Every structure is written in structure tokens, then in C-alpha cells.
């Protein structure tokens, strides 16, 4: 039996053990084909089946009808930052953005390259410690869309309610909280997520796009930069990241088997309550870095009384089998990433470790 740690990496992140085992079992001989799915043609029946099933599972999981296309793309969420404004901002329009952290800022930078960015709200002046109030998000009438980052992986904040921009389509980067809780996904015209946190390995980016929004896409773009290509060709215009999509399909099945997003949400709630519970029990020692109403369930950030103690905490945690807890280099401190594949036991053991560490290092 392989020795496994409690993996709190911010992404790429923990994958479900059950899924890893299936991958291992199917690696050399995929379902009687005598070869690995890694070696199979993306035009073959086995891969076509994976592609179709992954799309159907995504629709099912997110409660989306046939009026949404499920696309599998490459280039990570960072490529989406560029493709969204490139495809969807038409003549005389702007892309409206809410700036809630490093990833929003990078998305904004790409819209600025298009020369058509409108800042709808920002929490930058407060070091991104909160999600702006919905009433503070101002969307101009000529906005092609309103872009939000539903979970801010680095700063540890997350939307608990969503803006309603009326007729303006809502676009969301859900890279770090997709499939972690129940949502009305039909509120969004366009959702994208790099898979490597909650739904798979690095290499595939999931896109969910509503047909009416897709239809507003600009023509005349290079083939691989146009969402229409992926929609028309079922993401098989060129060679897709087959293995990553296969793993994503296994993860969708794993979520479904547990009882879907309701079941996953229940466990995620218990996990975040366990860690925030410890932070709130000893607030003078574990200092939360964001406003309580904006706290992320996925990336929980806090500081210790000194940087020396933080270093000691990280090295002792690692020695005890808890890895990936270092805060992002731009903010420091501790960040506990509790994506779907992190078991409740991991959060419980970590909370015990936190309390013991605090008592030993007052
Ligand atoms: C919210 C968010 N958006 C975008 C990205 C960038 O994703 P990628 O590395 O897939 O381009 C990340 C990566 O951590 C992220 O957390």
C-alpha cells in the first residue's frame, strides 16, 4: 500500500484515491483494448465514448439542459482570460469585470489588451479581503458580459451570492470552486475552469457555454481561438488532452456516485467548518485574513503570530504528513486548500494538529 499524505495543495491538487486506483487498473489495458487510453486514437470508439460521457455527466452534474455546450479546451484558465474578450466583446461594447484578486486582475489585463475593459467593482484597496457587495457592482449598458471569479484561490475569498446583471450575460472563472457546491448554474452564460483543483489533472479546461451567448461570438477569429470550433466539433477539431478528459470523466462519476453536488457540498461544509472552527476558537493565534462573510470554503487563509512560527508550523505539519499548506508567495501565511478530494478526516486531523501546535508554541 502506497504511503499517502494529507494533500492540501492549491492546485494541481489531491485526486480521489478511488479514481487513482481505477486509472492504475485501466492503464495498461483499457477495457480489453490491449492498450492504454494514453495510446488510443482520439477518433476511436473508446475515446469517443469517453468524450460523450464526460459531456453528458457534466450537463447532469451542473443541471444544464441541451442549450448549454460542454467544451474541453487546453491552455488553462489563463487562455480563457484572453479568449473570452477576444470572442465576445463586439463593436461598441466593453467587458465588465469585478476585481477580487490576482486571477481577476490577470483576466482584466487580457481585456485591457483588447482595449475594452470596464471595472465594475474592486476590493483591491482592501487587499482583496472581501467580495464587493452585489449592490456595488455597476454594469454599464454596453457590457458584452460581466466577469467574476467565483473563488479567489490566493486571497481566500468566495462569492456566497451572485450579481444579477439583468440582460448582461454573467461569465465566471470557477477554476477553484467548480463542482464543490450546489449552484444554479443556469444563471451563468459562460463558465470556465482549469480542471486541476476540483475536477481533474492539469491539461484540460472545462467550458460550459449557453447557446444564445455562444451565438454572440465574433467571427473572423483563428480557428483554434474560436469557441464555435469546439462547440461545432464536440471538442474534437484537433487532438484533445484525452487522458486528462478521461480522468475528468472518472471524477464526474465519482461525484455522482456519492450523491452529486449536494453530497459533495455537505462534506465540504463540514471540512471548512472544522478549520474555521479552530481559527475562530483561537482568533488571537490563528488570524483569519479575510472578512467572515467572504470566506472561501476551498482556500482557507490565516496567519500565525509571527513568520517564524509560520515556518515552524509548515515544517512540523509536513513532518506529520500534512503538505501544501504554505500561503501563496504574494501573501504569505498559511493556506489550507480543501478541494473535493480532500477527505473530512484530513481537515479533522489538521485541526487537531493546529491546536497541539498552538499549545506547544504559545
Ligand atoms: C481562480 C483561478 N483562475 C485561473 C487560474 C489559472 O489557471 P491555469 O493555471 O489553468 O491557467 C487559477 C490557478 O490557480 C485560479 O485559481
Coordinates of C-alpha atoms and ligand atoms in Angstrom, one line a residue:
X1 CA 0.0 0.0 0.0
X2 CA 1.5 3.4 -1.1
X3 CA 2.1 5.9 1.7
X4 CA -0.3 8.8 1.1
X5 CA -0.1 12.2 2.8
X6 CA -3.0 14.6 3.6
X7 CA -2.6 16.8 0.5
X8 CA -3.7 20.4 0.9
X9 CA -2.1 21.6 -2.4
X10 CA -3.7 24.6 -4.0
X11 CA -3.6 23.1 -7.5
X12 CA -2.7 20.8 -9.0
X13 CA -4.3 19.2 -6.0
X14 CA -5.4 15.9 -4.4
X15 CA -7.3 13.5 -6.6
X16 CA -9.7 10.9 -5.1
X17 CA -7.8 7.7 -4.2
X18 CA -10.6 5.6 -5.8
X19 CA -10.1 7.4 -9.1
X20 CA -6.3 7.0 -9.0
X21 CA -6.8 3.3 -8.5
X22 CA -9.2 3.0 -11.5
X23 CA -6.6 4.8 -13.6
X24 CA -4.0 2.4 -12.4
X25 CA -6.1 -0.6 -13.1
X26 CA -7.0 0.6 -16.6
X27 CA -3.6 2.0 -17.5
X28 CA -2.1 -0.9 -19.5
X29 CA -5.2 -2.4 -21.0
X30 CA -8.1 -0.1 -21.3
X31 CA -11.2 -2.2 -21.1
X32 CA -9.9 -5.1 -23.2
X33 CA -8.4 -3.0 -26.0
X34 CA -4.9 -4.2 -25.2
X35 CA -3.6 -0.7 -25.0
X36 CA -3.7 2.3 -22.7
X37 CA -6.1 5.1 -23.3
X38 CA -2.9 7.2 -23.5
X39 CA -2.1 5.3 -26.7
X40 CA -5.5 5.3 -28.2
X41 CA -6.7 7.3 -31.2
X42 CA -8.9 10.3 -30.3
X43 CA -11.0 9.2 -33.3
X44 CA -11.5 5.7 -32.0
X45 CA -14.7 4.4 -30.4
X46 CA -13.3 4.2 -26.9
X47 CA -12.3 7.8 -26.8
X48 CA -15.5 9.0 -28.5
X49 CA -17.4 7.2 -25.7
X50 CA -15.3 8.9 -23.0
X51 CA -15.8 12.3 -24.7
X52 CA -19.6 11.8 -25.0
X53 CA -19.9 10.5 -21.4
X54 CA -17.8 13.3 -20.0
X55 CA -20.1 15.9 -21.6
X56 CA -23.3 14.1 -20.5
X57 CA -22.0 13.8 -17.0
X58 CA -21.1 17.5 -16.8
X59 CA -24.6 18.5 -18.0
X60 CA -26.1 16.2 -15.5
X61 CA -23.9 17.3 -12.6
X62 CA -24.4 21.0 -13.2
X63 CA -28.1 20.7 -14.1
X64 CA -27.7 22.1 -17.5
X65 CA -30.0 21.5 -20.5
X66 CA -29.2 20.9 -24.1
X67 CA -29.0 24.7 -24.6
X68 CA -25.5 24.5 -23.0
X69 CA -22.4 23.2 -24.8
X70 CA -19.7 21.5 -22.8
X71 CA -16.3 22.2 -24.2
X72 CA -12.9 20.7 -23.4
X73 CA -10.1 23.0 -24.1
X74 CA -6.4 23.5 -23.4
X75 CA -4.2 26.4 -22.3
X76 CA -5.6 26.5 -18.8
X77 CA -7.9 29.1 -17.4
X78 CA -5.2 31.7 -18.3
X79 CA -6.0 31.2 -22.0
X80 CA -9.7 31.8 -21.3
X81 CA -8.7 35.2 -19.9
X82 CA -7.8 36.1 -23.4
X83 CA -10.3 34.1 -25.4
X84 CA -13.4 35.5 -23.6
X85 CA -12.8 39.2 -24.5
X86 CA -11.5 38.1 -28.0
X87 CA -14.7 36.2 -28.8
X88 CA -17.4 38.1 -27.0
X89 CA -16.7 41.9 -26.9
X90 CA -18.4 43.3 -30.0
X91 CA -18.1 46.7 -31.6
X92 CA -19.0 49.5 -29.2
X93 CA -19.1 47.1 -26.3
X94 CA -16.9 46.6 -23.2
X95 CA -16.2 43.6 -21.0
X96 CA -17.2 44.4 -17.4
X97 CA -15.0 42.9 -14.6
X98 CA -15.1 42.6 -10.9
X99 CA -11.6 42.6 -9.5
X100 CA -11.3 40.3 -6.4
X101 CA -7.7 39.2 -6.6
X102 CA -4.7 38.1 -8.6
X103 CA -6.7 35.9 -11.0
X104 CA -9.3 38.5 -11.7
X105 CA -6.5 41.0 -12.3
X106 CA -5.0 38.7 -14.9
X107 CA -8.3 38.3 -16.6
X108 CA -8.7 42.1 -16.6
X109 CA -5.2 42.5 -18.1
X110 CA -6.3 40.5 -21.1
X111 CA -9.5 42.5 -21.7
X112 CA -7.3 45.6 -21.5
X113 CA -5.2 44.3 -24.3
X114 CA -8.5 44.2 -26.3
X115 CA -8.8 47.8 -25.2
X116 CA -12.3 47.4 -23.9
X117 CA -12.3 46.7 -20.2
X118 CA -14.7 48.3 -17.7
X119 CA -14.0 47.9 -14.0
X120 CA -17.4 47.1 -12.4
X121 CA -16.1 46.8 -8.8
X122 CA -12.9 46.0 -6.9
X123 CA -11.7 45.1 -3.5
X124 CA -8.1 45.8 -4.3
X125 CA -7.8 48.8 -1.9
X126 CA -8.7 46.4 0.9
X127 CA -6.0 43.9 -0.2
X128 CA -8.8 41.8 -1.6
X129 CA -10.1 40.8 1.9
X130 CA -13.8 40.7 0.8
X131 CA -16.1 40.2 -2.1
X132 CA -17.7 43.5 -3.1
X133 CA -21.4 43.9 -2.2
X134 CA -23.7 42.9 -5.0
X135 CA -25.2 46.4 -5.0
X136 CA -21.7 48.0 -5.5
X137 CA -21.2 46.1 -8.8
X138 CA -22.0 48.6 -11.6
X139 CA -22.5 47.2 -15.0
X140 CA -22.7 49.6 -18.0
X141 CA -25.4 49.1 -20.6
X142 CA -22.9 48.4 -23.3
X143 CA -21.3 45.5 -21.5
X144 CA -20.9 42.3 -23.5
X145 CA -20.7 40.4 -20.2
X146 CA -19.9 40.7 -16.5
X147 CA -16.9 38.6 -15.5
X148 CA -16.4 37.4 -11.9
X149 CA -14.0 35.0 -10.3
X150 CA -16.2 32.9 -8.0
X151 CA -13.4 31.7 -5.7
X152 CA -10.2 33.6 -5.2
X153 CA -7.6 30.9 -4.7
X154 CA -4.8 33.1 -3.5
X155 CA -6.7 35.5 -1.2
X156 CA -9.2 33.0 0.2
X157 CA -12.5 34.7 -0.6
X158 CA -15.5 33.3 -2.4
X159 CA -18.9 34.6 -3.6
X160 CA -21.7 33.4 -1.4
X161 CA -24.3 35.2 -3.6
X162 CA -24.0 36.3 -7.2
X163 CA -24.6 39.6 -9.0
X164 CA -27.7 39.7 -11.3
X165 CA -26.6 41.9 -14.2
X166 CA -30.1 41.7 -15.8
X167 CA -29.8 41.3 -19.5
X168 CA -26.0 41.3 -19.4
X169 CA -24.6 37.7 -19.5
X170 CA -22.8 36.5 -16.4
X171 CA -19.3 34.9 -17.1
X172 CA -17.4 33.1 -14.3
X173 CA -14.0 31.8 -13.7
X174 CA -14.8 28.9 -11.5
X175 CA -11.4 27.3 -11.6
X176 CA -11.0 26.8 -7.9
X177 CA -14.6 26.0 -6.8
X178 CA -16.3 24.3 -9.6
X179 CA -18.4 21.3 -8.6
X180 CA -17.8 22.0 -4.9
X181 CA -21.3 23.1 -4.0
X182 CA -24.9 23.3 -5.4
X183 CA -25.5 26.4 -7.5
X184 CA -28.0 27.5 -10.1
X185 CA -25.5 27.1 -12.9
X186 CA -28.1 28.4 -15.4
X187 CA -27.6 31.9 -14.0
X188 CA -24.3 31.9 -15.9
X189 CA -24.0 32.3 -19.6
X190 CA -20.4 31.1 -19.6
X191 CA -18.3 29.2 -17.1
X192 CA -14.7 28.1 -17.3
X193 CA -12.4 26.2 -15.0
X194 CA -9.0 24.7 -15.2
X195 CA -9.6 21.1 -14.1
X196 CA -6.6 20.8 -11.8
X197 CA -8.3 21.6 -8.5
X198 CA -11.7 20.0 -8.2
X199 CA -12.3 18.0 -11.3
X200 CA -9.1 16.5 -12.7
X201 CA -5.5 16.9 -13.6
X202 CA -3.8 19.8 -15.3
X203 CA -4.2 19.9 -19.1
X204 CA -7.9 20.3 -19.7
X205 CA -10.1 23.4 -19.2
X206 CA -13.8 22.8 -18.8
X207 CA -16.1 25.4 -20.5
X208 CA -19.8 25.5 -20.2
X209 CA -21.5 27.9 -22.6
X210 CA -25.1 28.8 -23.2
X211 CA -26.1 28.7 -26.9
X212 CA -27.5 32.2 -27.0
X213 CA -24.3 33.7 -25.6
X214 CA -22.2 31.5 -27.9
X215 CA -24.1 32.9 -30.8
X216 CA -22.9 36.4 -30.0
X217 CA -19.3 35.3 -30.6
X218 CA -17.3 37.2 -33.1
X219 CA -16.5 35.7 -36.5
X220 CA -13.2 36.0 -38.3
X221 CA -11.1 34.6 -35.5
X222 CA -8.4 32.0 -35.9
X223 CA -10.0 28.5 -35.8
X224 CA -8.5 27.4 -32.5
X225 CA -9.3 30.7 -30.8
X226 CA -13.0 30.5 -31.6
X227 CA -15.4 28.8 -29.2
X228 CA -17.6 27.9 -32.1
X229 CA -15.0 25.5 -33.4
X230 CA -15.1 23.5 -30.1
X231 CA -18.9 23.6 -30.0
X232 CA -19.3 22.5 -33.6
X233 CA -16.8 19.7 -33.5
X234 CA -17.6 18.4 -30.0
X235 CA -14.1 19.4 -28.9
X236 CA -12.6 17.1 -31.4
X237 CA -11.4 19.6 -34.1
X238 CA -7.9 18.7 -33.1
X239 CA -6.3 16.2 -30.7
X240 CA -7.8 17.0 -27.3
X241 CA -6.0 16.2 -24.0
X242 CA -7.5 12.8 -24.0
X243 CA -6.0 11.4 -20.8
X244 CA -7.0 14.5 -18.8
X245 CA -10.5 14.3 -20.1
X246 CA -10.7 10.6 -19.3
X247 CA -9.7 11.4 -15.7
X248 CA -12.2 14.3 -15.5
X249 CA -14.9 11.8 -16.6
X250 CA -13.9 9.4 -13.8
X251 CA -14.1 12.3 -11.3
X252 CA -17.6 13.3 -12.5
X253 CA -18.6 9.6 -12.0
X254 CA -17.0 9.7 -8.5
X255 CA -19.1 12.8 -7.6
X256 CA -22.3 11.3 -9.0
X257 CA -21.7 8.0 -7.1
X258 CA -21.5 10.0 -3.8
X259 CA -24.8 11.7 -4.5
X260 CA -23.8 14.6 -6.7
X261 CA -23.1 18.2 -5.7
X262 CA -25.4 18.0 -2.6
X263 CA -23.3 15.3 -1.1
X264 CA -20.0 16.9 -2.0
X265 CA -21.3 20.2 -0.6
X266 CA -22.2 18.6 2.7
X267 CA -18.6 17.2 3.2
X268 CA -17.1 20.5 2.0
X269 CA -19.2 22.4 4.6
X270 CA -18.0 20.1 7.4
X271 CA -14.4 20.4 6.3
X272 CA -14.4 24.2 6.2
X273 CA -16.4 24.4 9.5
X274 CA -13.7 22.2 11.1
X275 CA -10.8 24.5 10.1
X276 CA -12.6 27.9 10.5
X277 CA -13.9 26.5 13.8
X278 CA -10.3 26.2 15.0
X279 CA -9.4 29.7 13.7
X280 CA -12.4 31.2 15.5
X281 CA -11.7 29.3 18.7
X282 CA -8.3 30.9 18.9
X283 CA -8.5 34.1 16.9
X284 CA -5.6 35.7 18.7
X285 CA -3.3 32.9 17.4
X286 CA -4.9 31.9 14.1
X287 CA -5.6 35.3 12.5
X288 CA -8.0 34.9 9.6
X289 CA -7.1 37.2 6.7
X290 CA -10.5 37.9 5.1
X291 CA -13.9 39.1 6.2
X292 CA -16.1 36.3 7.6
X293 CA -18.9 36.8 5.1
X294 CA -16.5 36.4 2.2
X295 CA -14.6 33.3 3.5
X296 CA -13.8 30.7 0.9
X297 CA -14.7 27.1 1.5
X298 CA -11.9 26.0 -0.8
X299 CA -8.9 28.0 0.2
X300 CA -8.8 28.9 3.9
X301 CA -6.2 31.6 4.7
X302 CA -4.8 32.7 8.1
X303 CA -1.6 34.0 9.7
X304 CA 0.2 32.9 12.9
X305 CA 1.6 35.4 15.4
X306 CA 5.0 35.6 13.6
X307 CA 6.6 34.5 10.4
X308 CA 9.0 32.3 12.4
X309 CA 6.0 30.4 13.8
X310 CA 4.6 30.1 10.4
X311 CA 7.8 28.5 9.1
X312 CA 7.9 26.1 12.1
X313 CA 4.2 25.3 11.6
X314 CA 4.8 24.4 7.9
X315 CA 7.8 22.2 8.6
X316 CA 6.2 20.4 11.5
X317 CA 3.0 19.9 9.5
X318 CA 4.9 18.4 6.7
X319 CA 6.8 16.1 9.0
X320 CA 3.4 15.0 10.4
X321 CA 2.0 14.2 6.9
X322 CA 0.2 17.5 6.0
X323 CA 1.5 19.0 2.8
X324 CA 0.8 22.0 0.6
X325 CA -0.1 24.5 3.4
X326 CA 2.1 27.4 2.5
X327 CA 0.3 30.6 1.6
X328 CA 0.8 31.9 -1.9
X329 CA 4.2 33.7 -2.2
X330 CA 2.4 37.0 -2.8
X331 CA 0.6 36.9 0.6
X332 CA 2.5 34.6 2.9
X333 CA 0.9 32.9 5.9
X334 CA -1.0 29.6 5.8
X335 CA -3.5 28.4 3.1
X336 CA -5.5 25.2 3.6
X337 CA -7.0 24.1 0.3
X338 CA -9.9 21.8 0.9
X339 CA -10.9 20.7 -2.6
X340 CA -13.4 17.9 -3.2
X341 CA -10.8 15.1 -2.9
X342 CA -9.5 16.1 0.5
X343 CA -11.3 13.8 3.0
X344 CA -13.1 15.2 6.1
X345 CA -10.6 13.2 8.1
X346 CA -7.8 15.3 6.6
X347 CA -9.4 18.5 7.9
X348 CA -10.1 17.0 11.3
X349 CA -6.5 15.8 11.8
X350 CA -5.2 19.1 10.6
X351 CA -7.4 21.0 13.1
X352 CA -6.0 18.7 15.9
X353 CA -2.5 19.4 14.7
X354 CA -3.2 23.2 14.8
X355 CA -4.4 23.1 18.4
X356 CA -1.5 21.0 19.5
X357 CA 1.0 23.3 17.7
X358 CA -0.6 26.3 19.3
X359 CA -0.3 24.9 22.8
X360 CA 3.3 23.9 22.3
X361 CA 4.3 27.2 20.7
X362 CA 2.4 29.9 22.7
Ligands
LIG1 C1 -9.3 31.2 -9.9 C2 -8.2 30.8 -10.9 N1 -8.2 31.3 -12.1 C3 -7.3 31.0 -13.0 C4 -6.2 30.2 -12.7 C5 -5.1 30.0 -13.7 O1 -5.3 28.7 -14.2 P1 -4.3 28.0 -15.2 O2 -3.0 27.7 -14.5 O3 -5.0 26.8 -15.6 O4 -4.1 28.9 -16.4 C6 -6.1 29.7 -11.4 C7 -4.9 28.9 -11.0 O5 -4.7 28.6 -9.8 C8 -7.1 30.0 -10.5 O6 -7.0 29.6 -9.2

